[in-house]
Short mmCIF file of C-alpha atoms in Angstrom, two decimals:
data_model
loop_
_atom_site.label_atom_id
_atom_site.label_comp_id
_atom_site.label_asym_id
_atom_site.label_seq_id
_atom_site.Cartn_x
_atom_site.Cartn_y
_atom_site.Cartn_z
CA GLU P 1 -0.04 -0.08 0.31
CA GLU P 2 2.85 2.50 0.90
CA ALA P 3 4.69 1.80 -2.57
CA HIS P 4 1.15 2.24 -4.64
CA ALA P 5 0.87 5.64 -2.60
CA ALA P 6 4.42 6.77 -4.00
CA GLY P 7 3.63 5.58 -7.25
CA ALA P 8 0.66 7.56 -7.31
CA ALA P 9 2.69 10.54 -5.92
CA TRP P 10 5.38 10.48 -8.46
CA LEU P 11 2.51 9.93 -11.34
CA ALA P 12 1.46 12.96 -10.07
CA ALA P 13 4.72 14.92 -9.72
CA LEU P 14 5.13 13.61 -14.01
CA ALA P 15 1.03 15.48 -15.04
CA LEU P 16 2.12 18.29 -12.83
CA PHE P 17 5.47 18.18 -15.22
CA LEU P 18 3.38 17.33 -18.38
CA VAL P 19 0.55 20.20 -17.96
CA ALA P 20 3.63 22.54 -16.96
CA ASN P 21 5.83 21.35 -20.72
CA GLY P 22 2.13 22.00 -22.50
CA ILE P 23 1.66 25.66 -20.83
CA ARG P 24 5.37 26.48 -21.52
CA LEU P 25 5.47 25.58 -24.74
CA GLN P 26 2.49 27.92 -25.91
CA GLY P 27 4.45 30.38 -25.02
CA ASP P 28 3.45 30.95 -21.14
CA PRO P 29 6.65 30.66 -19.75
CA ALA P 30 5.49 32.69 -16.00
CA SER P 31 2.21 30.13 -15.99
CA ALA P 32 4.64 27.59 -16.37
CA ARG P 33 6.81 28.12 -13.41
CA PRO P 34 4.62 27.38 -10.92
CA VAL P 35 3.02 24.13 -11.90
CA TYR P 36 6.92 23.09 -12.91
CA GLU P 37 7.87 24.17 -9.35
CA GLN P 38 5.06 21.82 -7.74
CA ALA P 39 6.76 18.86 -9.92
CA ARG P 40 10.07 20.01 -8.49
CA GLU P 41 8.67 19.59 -4.67
CA ALA P 42 6.41 16.76 -5.34
CA TRP P 43 9.16 14.71 -6.51
CA GLY P 44 12.05 16.24 -3.81
CA SER P 45 9.56 14.94 -1.25
CA LEU P 46 9.72 11.56 -2.96
CA GLY P 47 13.67 11.24 -2.96
CA ASP P 48 14.08 11.68 -7.55
CA GLN P 49 16.73 13.69 -7.51
CA ARG P 50 16.77 12.89 -11.16
CA GLY P 51 13.02 14.60 -11.12
CA VAL P 52 14.27 17.57 -9.52
CA ALA P 53 16.69 18.14 -11.93
CA LEU P 54 14.59 17.91 -15.14
CA ALA P 55 12.06 20.18 -13.55
CA ILE P 56 15.19 22.80 -12.17
CA ILE P 57 16.16 23.26 -15.79
CA GLN P 58 12.35 23.91 -17.05
CA ILE P 59 12.35 26.67 -14.41
CA GLY P 60 15.61 27.61 -16.30
CA LEU P 61 13.94 27.74 -19.58
CA CYS P 62 11.21 29.90 -17.86
CA ALA P 63 13.40 31.76 -16.30
CA LEU P 64 14.93 32.80 -19.80
CA GLU P 65 11.85 32.73 -22.14
CA SER P 66 10.83 35.66 -19.41
CA GLY P 67 14.07 37.57 -19.48
CA ASP P 68 15.65 36.74 -16.84
CA HIS P 69 19.15 35.60 -18.32
CA GLN P 70 20.94 35.14 -14.83
CA GLU P 71 18.31 33.04 -13.38
CA ALA P 72 18.19 30.69 -15.97
CA HIS P 73 22.31 30.62 -15.70
CA SER P 74 22.30 29.39 -12.54
CA LEU P 75 19.08 27.34 -12.70
CA VAL P 76 19.45 25.39 -15.82
CA ARG P 77 23.89 25.04 -14.49
CA GLU P 78 22.07 23.34 -10.97
CA GLY P 79 20.05 20.90 -12.51
CA VAL P 80 23.15 19.75 -15.18
CA GLU P 81 25.13 18.85 -12.25
CA ILE P 82 22.24 17.52 -10.37
CA SER P 83 22.10 15.17 -13.67
CA ARG P 84 25.43 14.95 -13.65
CA GLU P 85 26.32 13.56 -10.06
CA LEU P 86 23.10 10.86 -10.36
CA ASP P 87 24.84 10.30 -14.29
CA PHE P 88 21.10 10.91 -15.97
CA ARG P 89 22.13 10.53 -19.51
CA TRP P 90 18.21 12.81 -20.20
CA GLY P 91 19.13 14.98 -17.59
CA GLU P 92 22.25 16.13 -19.08
CA LEU P 93 21.28 16.02 -22.78
CA PHE P 94 18.59 18.13 -21.90
CA GLY P 95 20.36 20.57 -19.60
CA VAL P 96 23.16 20.68 -22.77
CA ASP P 97 20.72 21.55 -24.67
CA ALA P 98 19.15 24.12 -22.13
CA ALA P 99 22.76 25.80 -22.08
CA GLY P 100 22.90 25.88 -26.27
CA LEU P 101 19.63 27.89 -25.91
CA ILE P 102 20.99 30.61 -23.22
CA ALA P 103 24.09 30.77 -25.56
CA VAL P 104 21.87 31.59 -28.71
CA THR P 105 19.57 34.08 -26.07
CA MET P 106 22.79 35.63 -25.53
CA LYS P 107 24.30 35.79 -28.95
CA ASP P 108 26.69 34.14 -29.33
CA TRP P 109 26.49 31.87 -31.79
CA ASP P 110 29.57 29.53 -31.67
CA VAL P 111 28.81 28.73 -27.84
CA ALA P 112 25.43 27.33 -29.00
CA ALA P 113 26.81 25.75 -32.23
CA THR P 114 29.04 23.50 -30.49
CA LEU P 115 26.73 22.58 -28.11
CA PHE P 116 23.99 22.10 -30.79
CA GLY P 117 26.43 19.77 -32.50
CA ALA P 118 27.41 17.91 -29.22
CA THR P 119 24.01 16.65 -28.29
CA GLU P 120 23.20 16.12 -31.97
CA VAL P 121 25.52 13.06 -32.31
CA LEU P 122 24.94 12.02 -28.27
CA ARG P 123 20.87 11.26 -28.74
CA GLU P 124 21.92 9.22 -31.86
CA THR P 125 23.67 7.26 -29.06
CA SER P 126 21.58 7.71 -25.92
CA PRO P 127 18.32 6.09 -25.13
CA ALA P 128 17.57 9.40 -23.71
CA PRO P 129 14.09 10.65 -24.91
CA HIS P 130 14.25 13.77 -26.98
CA VAL P 131 11.67 16.41 -26.35
CA PHE P 132 10.50 18.00 -29.29
CA GLY P 133 9.88 21.83 -29.76
CA VAL P 134 12.73 22.89 -27.18
CA ARG P 135 15.92 23.08 -29.07
CA GLU P 136 14.62 23.44 -32.45
CA PRO P 137 14.05 27.05 -33.01
CA GLY P 138 17.69 27.22 -31.14
CA VAL P 139 18.84 25.54 -33.62
CA ALA P 140 17.38 27.67 -36.19
CA ALA P 141 18.50 30.96 -35.09
CA VAL P 142 22.32 29.61 -35.59
CA LYS P 143 21.51 28.22 -38.75
CA LYS P 144 20.42 31.81 -39.61
CA ALA P 145 23.18 33.30 -38.02
CA LEU P 146 26.32 31.31 -38.62
CA ASP P 147 27.69 31.39 -42.23
CA PRO P 148 27.59 27.61 -43.56
CA ALA P 149 31.61 27.19 -43.21
CA THR P 150 31.89 28.41 -39.88
CA LEU P 151 28.76 26.20 -38.93
CA SER P 152 29.80 23.21 -40.04
CA ALA P 153 33.21 23.56 -38.10
CA LEU P 154 31.61 24.12 -34.65
CA TRP P 155 29.04 21.69 -35.27
CA ASP P 156 32.12 19.44 -36.02
CA LYS P 157 33.48 20.34 -33.06
CA GLY P 158 30.65 19.66 -30.71
CA ASN P 159 29.62 16.56 -32.40
CA ALA P 160 33.32 15.06 -31.70
CA MET P 161 32.51 15.91 -28.31
CA THR P 162 32.02 12.80 -25.55
CA LEU P 163 29.28 13.62 -23.07
CA GLU P 164 31.59 14.30 -20.55
CA GLN P 165 33.42 17.09 -22.82
CA ALA P 166 29.69 18.48 -23.49
CA ILE P 167 29.04 19.15 -20.13
CA ALA P 168 32.00 20.49 -18.85
CA TYR P 169 31.95 23.04 -21.99
CA ALA P 170 27.96 23.87 -20.83
CA LEU P 171 28.67 24.72 -17.36
CA GLU P 172 32.27 26.41 -18.32
CA HIS P 173 29.76 29.06 -20.68
CA LEU P 174 27.21 29.28 -17.63
#
């Protein structure tokens, strides 16, 4: 019975997280943020640090989309560091993509292209799910901002990175 209650609580946290995803992807990060915070609290009370890491990264993206770059840097860094400590590949890749999105908003095209290049190849070798609609606008902006030769060189640089190198590069630029 205790396991059933814990499972139900975990599913409730997941439901909050998914509702927040829908709200954020519809362009309302301010409304999504408190729902992500509820999911973070719920997963935290259950000791699920993986869920906490994903929620923190999403809260960071809400901060980014609301114009608070400093808070976005801090939150995404925290989520990536938790994911790295847990060897949680999905959180690590999602956090590296989020760092790429931060670089896009800062118009740091070289960093963004390198990070997106890294996650592209790392996702091909990972069972981690891809969260559609998150990285695509950033990738499109990078492709528009850089000339093809520069983009190709930076993308290849990212493609050559290991996961640990990509995480270190992301944290260096957060």
